[in-house]
Amino acid sequence: MILISSCLAGQQVRYNETHCLNPRLKQLIEQNMALPVCPELLGGFSIPREPAEIVGGDGGDVLDGTAVVKEKSGQIVTDMYIQGAYKTLEMAKQLQVTTVVLKEYSPSCGSSTIYNGAFSNMKTNGEGVTTTLLRRNGIDVMSEYSFMKELDRVEDI
Ligand code: SF4
């Protein structure tokens, strides 16, 4: 079993009530090979919500207490991001999941790139909060881009 970001499965759970459907990932869920998960909803957010970015580092720094997650209006929402990460970890452990496919660029789900914290639409290297927590617990986290490459490679064999 793998977990996949709910927004990649076509669910309108993003901050602005949109999705970023990847039909092949949705198909894995329909075939009961994967389950959708949205760390931000697990953290207590609703839809829609304000956009948020990590300020002062990345997900590892948030978990270590040296960076925060801030909404565009300035409200600090770090605790909800951390709660969402721990609930996702709990779900992954209960389901004995070894691979999680999360949406690149998100402050929760980014796996190698996130927005830079200035709300200027600029990106930087770094992981989201949930990604870091899962990786620190031995779970393989891939972006949709890496996972699709891997899927293509396996299907070509
Ligand atoms: Fe939820 Fe992650 Fe998608 Fe954001 S990127 S909507 S936290 S699943």
JSON list of N, CA and C in Angstrom, two decimals, residues 45-106:
[
{"chain": "A", "resi": 45, "resn": "PHE", "atom": "N", "xyz": [-6.89, 22.03, 9.23]},
{"chain": "A", "resi": 45, "resn": "PHE", "atom": "CA", "xyz": [-7.27, 23.11, 8.31]},
{"chain": "A", "resi": 45, "resn": "PHE", "atom": "C", "xyz": [-8.56, 22.76, 7.58]},
{"chain": "A", "resi": 46, "resn": "SER", "atom": "N", "xyz": [-9.23, 23.82, 7.09]},
{"chain": "A", "resi": 46, "resn": "SER", "atom": "CA", "xyz": [-10.41, 23.58, 6.27]},
{"chain": "A", "resi": 46, "resn": "SER", "atom": "C", "xyz": [-10.14, 24.07, 4.85]},
{"chain": "A", "resi": 47, "resn": "ILE", "atom": "N", "xyz": [-11.13, 23.93, 4.01]},
{"chain": "A", "resi": 47, "resn": "ILE", "atom": "CA", "xyz": [-11.00, 24.32, 2.60]},
{"chain": "A", "resi": 47, "resn": "ILE", "atom": "C", "xyz": [-12.07, 25.37, 2.33]},
{"chain": "A", "resi": 48, "resn": "PRO", "atom": "N", "xyz": [-11.78, 26.51, 1.76]},
{"chain": "A", "resi": 48, "resn": "PRO", "atom": "CA", "xyz": [-10.43, 26.99, 1.45]},
{"chain": "A", "resi": 48, "resn": "PRO", "atom": "C", "xyz": [-9.72, 27.49, 2.72]},
{"chain": "A", "resi": 49, "resn": "ARG", "atom": "N", "xyz": [-8.44, 27.77, 2.56]},
{"chain": "A", "resi": 49, "resn": "ARG", "atom": "CA", "xyz": [-7.63, 28.32, 3.66]},
{"chain": "A", "resi": 49, "resn": "ARG", "atom": "C", "xyz": [-6.61, 29.26, 3.04]},
{"chain": "A", "resi": 50, "resn": "GLU", "atom": "N", "xyz": [-5.93, 29.98, 3.89]},
{"chain": "A", "resi": 50, "resn": "GLU", "atom": "CA", "xyz": [-4.92, 30.91, 3.36]},
{"chain": "A", "resi": 50, "resn": "GLU", "atom": "C", "xyz": [-3.71, 30.15, 2.85]},
{"chain": "A", "resi": 51, "resn": "PRO", "atom": "N", "xyz": [-3.04, 30.67, 1.82]},
{"chain": "A", "resi": 51, "resn": "PRO", "atom": "CA", "xyz": [-1.77, 30.05, 1.44]},
{"chain": "A", "resi": 51, "resn": "PRO", "atom": "C", "xyz": [-0.75, 30.25, 2.56]},
{"chain": "A", "resi": 52, "resn": "ALA", "atom": "N", "xyz": [0.13, 29.27, 2.71]},
{"chain": "A", "resi": 52, "resn": "ALA", "atom": "CA", "xyz": [1.15, 29.36, 3.76]},
{"chain": "A", "resi": 52, "resn": "ALA", "atom": "C", "xyz": [2.50, 28.94, 3.18]},
{"chain": "A", "resi": 53, "resn": "GLU", "atom": "N", "xyz": [3.56, 29.47, 3.78]},
{"chain": "A", "resi": 53, "resn": "GLU", "atom": "CA", "xyz": [4.92, 29.08, 3.38]},
{"chain": "A", "resi": 53, "resn": "GLU", "atom": "C", "xyz": [5.78, 28.91, 4.63]},
{"chain": "A", "resi": 54, "resn": "ILE", "atom": "N", "xyz": [6.84, 28.14, 4.48]},
{"chain": "A", "resi": 54, "resn": "ILE", "atom": "CA", "xyz": [7.79, 27.98, 5.58]},
{"chain": "A", "resi": 54, "resn": "ILE", "atom": "C", "xyz": [8.73, 29.19, 5.56]},
{"chain": "A", "resi": 55, "resn": "VAL", "atom": "N", "xyz": [8.89, 29.81, 6.72]},
{"chain": "A", "resi": 55, "resn": "VAL", "atom": "CA", "xyz": [9.76, 30.99, 6.81]},
{"chain": "A", "resi": 55, "resn": "VAL", "atom": "C", "xyz": [10.94, 30.65, 7.73]},
{"chain": "A", "resi": 56, "resn": "GLY", "atom": "N", "xyz": [12.15, 30.80, 7.19]},
{"chain": "A", "resi": 56, "resn": "GLY", "atom": "CA", "xyz": [13.34, 30.60, 8.01]},
{"chain": "A", "resi": 56, "resn": "GLY", "atom": "C", "xyz": [13.99, 29.25, 7.83]},
{"chain": "A", "resi": 57, "resn": "GLY", "atom": "N", "xyz": [13.57, 28.49, 6.81]},
{"chain": "A", "resi": 57, "resn": "GLY", "atom": "CA", "xyz": [14.19, 27.18, 6.60]},
{"chain": "A", "resi": 57, "resn": "GLY", "atom": "C", "xyz": [13.24, 26.26, 5.88]},
{"chain": "A", "resi": 58, "resn": "ASP", "atom": "N", "xyz": [13.33, 24.96, 6.20]},
{"chain": "A", "resi": 58, "resn": "ASP", "atom": "CA", "xyz": [12.40, 24.01, 5.57]},
{"chain": "A", "resi": 58, "resn": "ASP", "atom": "C", "xyz": [11.76, 23.14, 6.64]},
{"chain": "A", "resi": 59, "resn": "GLY", "atom": "N", "xyz": [11.15, 22.03, 6.20]},
{"chain": "A", "resi": 59, "resn": "GLY", "atom": "CA", "xyz": [10.40, 21.20, 7.14]},
{"chain": "A", "resi": 59, "resn": "GLY", "atom": "C", "xyz": [11.23, 20.70, 8.32]},
{"chain": "A", "resi": 60, "resn": "GLY", "atom": "N", "xyz": [12.49, 20.38, 8.06]},
{"chain": "A", "resi": 60, "resn": "GLY", "atom": "CA", "xyz": [13.36, 19.93, 9.15]},
{"chain": "A", "resi": 60, "resn": "GLY", "atom": "C", "xyz": [13.55, 21.02, 10.18]},
{"chain": "A", "resi": 61, "resn": "ASP", "atom": "N", "xyz": [13.71, 22.25, 9.71]},
{"chain": "A", "resi": 61, "resn": "ASP", "atom": "CA", "xyz": [13.88, 23.37, 10.64]},
{"chain": "A", "resi": 61, "resn": "ASP", "atom": "C", "xyz": [12.59, 23.63, 11.42]},
{"chain": "A", "resi": 62, "resn": "VAL", "atom": "N", "xyz": [11.45, 23.43, 10.77]},
{"chain": "A", "resi": 62, "resn": "VAL", "atom": "CA", "xyz": [10.17, 23.59, 11.48]},
{"chain": "A", "resi": 62, "resn": "VAL", "atom": "C", "xyz": [10.09, 22.56, 12.61]},
{"chain": "A", "resi": 63, "resn": "LEU", "atom": "N", "xyz": [10.41, 21.30, 12.29]},
{"chain": "A", "resi": 63, "resn": "LEU", "atom": "CA", "xyz": [10.34, 20.25, 13.32]},
{"chain": "A", "resi": 63, "resn": "LEU", "atom": "C", "xyz": [11.36, 20.48, 14.43]},
{"chain": "A", "resi": 64, "resn": "ASP", "atom": "N", "xyz": [12.49, 21.10, 14.07]},
{"chain": "A", "resi": 64, "resn": "ASP", "atom": "CA", "xyz": [13.53, 21.37, 15.07]},
{"chain": "A", "resi": 64, "resn": "ASP", "atom": "C", "xyz": [13.30, 22.69, 15.81]},
{"chain": "A", "resi": 65, "resn": "GLY", "atom": "N", "xyz": [12.26, 23.42, 15.42]},
{"chain": "A", "resi": 65, "resn": "GLY", "atom": "CA", "xyz": [11.90, 24.65, 16.14]},
{"chain": "A", "resi": 65, "resn": "GLY", "atom": "C", "xyz": [12.65, 25.90, 15.71]},
{"chain": "A", "resi": 66, "resn": "THR", "atom": "N", "xyz": [13.34, 25.84, 14.57]},
{"chain": "A", "resi": 66, "resn": "THR", "atom": "CA", "xyz": [14.09, 27.02, 14.14]},
{"chain": "A", "resi": 66, "resn": "THR", "atom": "C", "xyz": [13.46, 27.72, 12.93]},
{"chain": "A", "resi": 67, "resn": "ALA", "atom": "N", "xyz": [12.33, 27.24, 12.46]},
{"chain": "A", "resi": 67, "resn": "ALA", "atom": "CA", "xyz": [11.60, 27.92, 11.38]},
{"chain": "A", "resi": 67, "resn": "ALA", "atom": "C", "xyz": [10.11, 27.79, 11.69]},
{"chain": "A", "resi": 68, "resn": "VAL", "atom": "N", "xyz": [9.31, 28.61, 11.04]},
{"chain": "A", "resi": 68, "resn": "VAL", "atom": "CA", "xyz": [7.86, 28.58, 11.30]},
{"chain": "A", "resi": 68, "resn": "VAL", "atom": "C", "xyz": [7.11, 28.41, 9.99]},
{"chain": "A", "resi": 69, "resn": "VAL", "atom": "N", "xyz": [5.85, 28.05, 10.10]},
{"chain": "A", "resi": 69, "resn": "VAL", "atom": "CA", "xyz": [4.96, 28.09, 8.93]},
{"chain": "A", "resi": 69, "resn": "VAL", "atom": "C", "xyz": [4.02, 29.26, 9.15]},
{"chain": "A", "resi": 70, "resn": "LYS", "atom": "N", "xyz": [3.98, 30.12, 8.13]},
{"chain": "A", "resi": 70, "resn": "LYS", "atom": "CA", "xyz": [3.22, 31.36, 8.27]},
{"chain": "A", "resi": 70, "resn": "LYS", "atom": "C", "xyz": [2.21, 31.47, 7.13]},
{"chain": "A", "resi": 71, "resn": "GLU", "atom": "N", "xyz": [1.01, 31.94, 7.47]},
{"chain": "A", "resi": 71, "resn": "GLU", "atom": "CA", "xyz": [0.03, 32.23, 6.43]},
{"chain": "A", "resi": 71, "resn": "GLU", "atom": "C", "xyz": [0.35, 33.60, 5.82]},
{"chain": "A", "resi": 72, "resn": "LYS", "atom": "N", "xyz": [-0.21, 33.84, 4.65]},
{"chain": "A", "resi": 72, "resn": "LYS", "atom": "CA", "xyz": [0.11, 35.08, 3.94]},
{"chain": "A", "resi": 72, "resn": "LYS", "atom": "C", "xyz": [-0.23, 36.31, 4.77]},
{"chain": "A", "resi": 73, "resn": "SER", "atom": "N", "xyz": [-1.28, 36.22, 5.59]},
{"chain": "A", "resi": 73, "resn": "SER", "atom": "CA", "xyz": [-1.67, 37.37, 6.41]},
{"chain": "A", "resi": 73, "resn": "SER", "atom": "C", "xyz": [-0.77, 37.55, 7.63]},
{"chain": "A", "resi": 74, "resn": "GLY", "atom": "N", "xyz": [0.12, 36.60, 7.86]},
{"chain": "A", "resi": 74, "resn": "GLY", "atom": "CA", "xyz": [1.08, 36.73, 8.96]},
{"chain": "A", "resi": 74, "resn": "GLY", "atom": "C", "xyz": [0.83, 35.79, 10.13]},
{"chain": "A", "resi": 75, "resn": "GLN", "atom": "N", "xyz": [-0.30, 35.10, 10.13]},
{"chain": "A", "resi": 75, "resn": "GLN", "atom": "CA", "xyz": [-0.58, 34.18, 11.24]},
{"chain": "A", "resi": 75, "resn": "GLN", "atom": "C", "xyz": [0.35, 32.98, 11.22]},
{"chain": "A", "resi": 76, "resn": "ILE", "atom": "N", "xyz": [0.89, 32.66, 12.39]},
{"chain": "A", "resi": 76, "resn": "ILE", "atom": "CA", "xyz": [1.77, 31.49, 12.50]},
{"chain": "A", "resi": 76, "resn": "ILE", "atom": "C", "xyz": [0.91, 30.23, 12.71]},
{"chain": "A", "resi": 77, "resn": "VAL", "atom": "N", "xyz": [1.11, 29.24, 11.84]},
{"chain": "A", "resi": 77, "resn": "VAL", "atom": "CA", "xyz": [0.29, 28.02, 11.90]},
{"chain": "A", "resi": 77, "resn": "VAL", "atom": "C", "xyz": [1.16, 26.77, 12.03]},
{"chain": "A", "resi": 78, "resn": "THR", "atom": "N", "xyz": [2.34, 26.95, 12.56]},
{"chain": "A", "resi": 78, "resn": "THR", "atom": "CA", "xyz": [3.31, 25.84, 12.66]},
{"chain": "A", "resi": 78, "resn": "THR", "atom": "C", "xyz": [2.72, 24.61, 13.34]},
{"chain": "A", "resi": 79, "resn": "ASP", "atom": "N", "xyz": [2.01, 24.82, 14.45]},
{"chain": "A", "resi": 79, "resn": "ASP", "atom": "CA", "xyz": [1.52, 23.67, 15.23]},
{"chain": "A", "resi": 79, "resn": "ASP", "atom": "C", "xyz": [0.58, 22.79, 14.40]},
{"chain": "A", "resi": 80, "resn": "MET", "atom": "N", "xyz": [-0.25, 23.42, 13.57]},
{"chain": "A", "resi": 80, "resn": "MET", "atom": "CA", "xyz": [-1.18, 22.63, 12.75]},
{"chain": "A", "resi": 80, "resn": "MET", "atom": "C", "xyz": [-0.43, 21.84, 11.69]},
{"chain": "A", "resi": 81, "resn": "TYR", "atom": "N", "xyz": [0.64, 22.41, 11.16]},
{"chain": "A", "resi": 81, "resn": "TYR", "atom": "CA", "xyz": [1.44, 21.67, 10.17]},
{"chain": "A", "resi": 81, "resn": "TYR", "atom": "C", "xyz": [2.13, 20.47, 10.82]},
{"chain": "A", "resi": 82, "resn": "ILE", "atom": "N", "xyz": [2.62, 20.68, 12.04]},
{"chain": "A", "resi": 82, "resn": "ILE", "atom": "CA", "xyz": [3.29, 19.58, 12.75]},
{"chain": "A", "resi": 82, "resn": "ILE", "atom": "C", "xyz": [2.27, 18.50, 13.10]},
{"chain": "A", "resi": 83, "resn": "GLN", "atom": "N", "xyz": [1.10, 18.94, 13.54]},
{"chain": "A", "resi": 83, "resn": "GLN", "atom": "CA", "xyz": [0.05, 17.95, 13.87]},
{"chain": "A", "resi": 83, "resn": "GLN", "atom": "C", "xyz": [-0.33, 17.12, 12.64]},
{"chain": "A", "resi": 84, "resn": "GLY", "atom": "N", "xyz": [-0.46, 17.78, 11.51]},
{"chain": "A", "resi": 84, "resn": "GLY", "atom": "CA", "xyz": [-0.80, 17.07, 10.27]},
{"chain": "A", "resi": 84, "resn": "GLY", "atom": "C", "xyz": [0.29, 16.07, 9.89]},
{"chain": "A", "resi": 85, "resn": "ALA", "atom": "N", "xyz": [1.52, 16.46, 10.12]},
{"chain": "A", "resi": 85, "resn": "ALA", "atom": "CA", "xyz": [2.65, 15.56, 9.81]},
{"chain": "A", "resi": 85, "resn": "ALA", "atom": "C", "xyz": [2.60, 14.32, 10.70]},
{"chain": "A", "resi": 86, "resn": "TYR", "atom": "N", "xyz": [2.36, 14.53, 12.00]},
{"chain": "A", "resi": 86, "resn": "TYR", "atom": "CA", "xyz": [2.34, 13.38, 12.91]},
{"chain": "A", "resi": 86, "resn": "TYR", "atom": "C", "xyz": [1.15, 12.46, 12.62]},
{"chain": "A", "resi": 87, "resn": "LYS", "atom": "N", "xyz": [0.01, 13.06, 12.25]},
{"chain": "A", "resi": 87, "resn": "LYS", "atom": "CA", "xyz": [-1.16, 12.21, 11.94]},
{"chain": "A", "resi": 87, "resn": "LYS", "atom": "C", "xyz": [-0.92, 11.42, 10.66]},
{"chain": "A", "resi": 88, "resn": "THR", "atom": "N", "xyz": [-0.22, 12.02, 9.71]},
{"chain": "A", "resi": 88, "resn": "THR", "atom": "CA", "xyz": [0.12, 11.29, 8.48]},
{"chain": "A", "resi": 88, "resn": "THR", "atom": "C", "xyz": [1.07, 10.14, 8.80]},
{"chain": "A", "resi": 89, "resn": "LEU", "atom": "N", "xyz": [2.04, 10.42, 9.66]},
{"chain": "A", "resi": 89, "resn": "LEU", "atom": "CA", "xyz": [2.98, 9.36, 10.07]},
{"chain": "A", "resi": 89, "resn": "LEU", "atom": "C", "xyz": [2.24, 8.21, 10.74]},
{"chain": "A", "resi": 90, "resn": "GLU", "atom": "N", "xyz": [1.30, 8.56, 11.62]},
{"chain": "A", "resi": 90, "resn": "GLU", "atom": "CA", "xyz": [0.52, 7.54, 12.33]},
{"chain": "A", "resi": 90, "resn": "GLU", "atom": "C", "xyz": [-0.23, 6.67, 11.31]},
{"chain": "A", "resi": 91, "resn": "MET", "atom": "N", "xyz": [-0.83, 7.33, 10.33]},
{"chain": "A", "resi": 91, "resn": "MET", "atom": "CA", "xyz": [-1.58, 6.60, 9.29]},
{"chain": "A", "resi": 91, "resn": "MET", "atom": "C", "xyz": [-0.64, 5.68, 8.50]},
{"chain": "A", "resi": 92, "resn": "ALA", "atom": "N", "xyz": [0.52, 6.21, 8.15]},
{"chain": "A", "resi": 92, "resn": "ALA", "atom": "CA", "xyz": [1.49, 5.41, 7.38]},
{"chain": "A", "resi": 92, "resn": "ALA", "atom": "C", "xyz": [1.94, 4.19, 8.17]},
{"chain": "A", "resi": 93, "resn": "LYS", "atom": "N", "xyz": [2.14, 4.39, 9.47]},
{"chain": "A", "resi": 93, "resn": "LYS", "atom": "CA", "xyz": [2.59, 3.26, 10.31]},
{"chain": "A", "resi": 93, "resn": "LYS", "atom": "C", "xyz": [1.49, 2.23, 10.44]},
{"chain": "A", "resi": 94, "resn": "GLN", "atom": "N", "xyz": [0.25, 2.70, 10.67]},
{"chain": "A", "resi": 94, "resn": "GLN", "atom": "CA", "xyz": [-0.87, 1.76, 10.82]},
{"chain": "A", "resi": 94, "resn": "GLN", "atom": "C", "xyz": [-1.06, 0.92, 9.57]},
{"chain": "A", "resi": 95, "resn": "LEU", "atom": "N", "xyz": [-0.87, 1.53, 8.42]},
{"chain": "A", "resi": 95, "resn": "LEU", "atom": "CA", "xyz": [-1.09, 0.82, 7.15]},
{"chain": "A", "resi": 95, "resn": "LEU", "atom": "C", "xyz": [0.18, 0.12, 6.65]},
{"chain": "A", "resi": 96, "resn": "GLN", "atom": "N", "xyz": [1.25, 0.25, 7.43]},
{"chain": "A", "resi": 96, "resn": "GLN", "atom": "CA", "xyz": [2.55, -0.33, 7.07]},
{"chain": "A", "resi": 96, "resn": "GLN", "atom": "C", "xyz": [2.99, 0.11, 5.67]},
{"chain": "A", "resi": 97, "resn": "VAL", "atom": "N", "xyz": [2.84, 1.39, 5.46]},
{"chain": "A", "resi": 97, "resn": "VAL", "atom": "CA", "xyz": [3.19, 1.98, 4.17]},
{"chain": "A", "resi": 97, "resn": "VAL", "atom": "C", "xyz": [4.70, 2.18, 4.11]},
{"chain": "A", "resi": 98, "resn": "THR", "atom": "N", "xyz": [5.29, 1.90, 2.96]},
{"chain": "A", "resi": 98, "resn": "THR", "atom": "CA", "xyz": [6.73, 2.14, 2.83]},
{"chain": "A", "resi": 98, "resn": "THR", "atom": "C", "xyz": [7.03, 3.27, 1.86]},
{"chain": "A", "resi": 99, "resn": "THR", "atom": "N", "xyz": [6.07, 3.59, 1.00]},
{"chain": "A", "resi": 99, "resn": "THR", "atom": "CA", "xyz": [6.28, 4.68, 0.03]},
{"chain": "A", "resi": 99, "resn": "THR", "atom": "C", "xyz": [5.11, 5.64, 0.07]},
{"chain": "A", "resi": 100, "resn": "VAL", "atom": "N", "xyz": [5.45, 6.93, 0.05]},
{"chain": "A", "resi": 100, "resn": "VAL", "atom": "CA", "xyz": [4.42, 7.97, 0.05]},
{"chain": "A", "resi": 100, "resn": "VAL", "atom": "C", "xyz": [4.75, 8.93, -1.09]},
{"chain": "A", "resi": 101, "resn": "VAL", "atom": "N", "xyz": [3.73, 9.24, -1.89]},
{"chain": "A", "resi": 101, "resn": "VAL", "atom": "CA", "xyz": [3.92, 10.16, -3.02]},
{"chain": "A", "resi": 101, "resn": "VAL", "atom": "C", "xyz": [3.24, 11.48, -2.67]},
{"chain": "A", "resi": 102, "resn": "LEU", "atom": "N", "xyz": [4.05, 12.52, -2.51]},
{"chain": "A", "resi": 102, "resn": "LEU", "atom": "CA", "xyz": [3.49, 13.80, -2.05]},
{"chain": "A", "resi": 102, "resn": "LEU", "atom": "C", "xyz": [3.74, 14.90, -3.06]},
{"chain": "A", "resi": 103, "resn": "LYS", "atom": "N", "xyz": [2.84, 15.88, -3.05]},
{"chain": "A", "resi": 103, "resn": "LYS", "atom": "CA", "xyz": [2.85, 16.97, -4.02]},
{"chain": "A", "resi": 103, "resn": "LYS", "atom": "C", "xyz": [4.05, 17.90, -3.80]},
{"chain": "A", "resi": 104, "resn": "GLU", "atom": "N", "xyz": [4.86, 17.98, -4.83]},
{"chain": "A", "resi": 104, "resn": "GLU", "atom": "CA", "xyz": [6.04, 18.86, -4.77]},
{"chain": "A", "resi": 104, "resn": "GLU", "atom": "C", "xyz": [5.61, 20.33, -4.55]},
{"chain": "A", "resi": 105, "resn": "TYR", "atom": "N", "xyz": [6.47, 21.07, -3.89]},
{"chain": "A", "resi": 105, "resn": "TYR", "atom": "CA", "xyz": [6.36, 22.53, -3.64]},
{"chain": "A", "resi": 105, "resn": "TYR", "atom": "C", "xyz": [5.52, 22.92, -2.43]},
{"chain": "A", "resi": 106, "resn": "SER", "atom": "N", "xyz": [4.74, 21.99, -1.87]},
{"chain": "A", "resi": 106, "resn": "SER", "atom": "CA", "xyz": [3.87, 22.34, -0.74]},
{"chain": "A", "resi": 106, "resn": "SER", "atom": "C", "xyz": [4.68, 22.44, 0.56]}
]
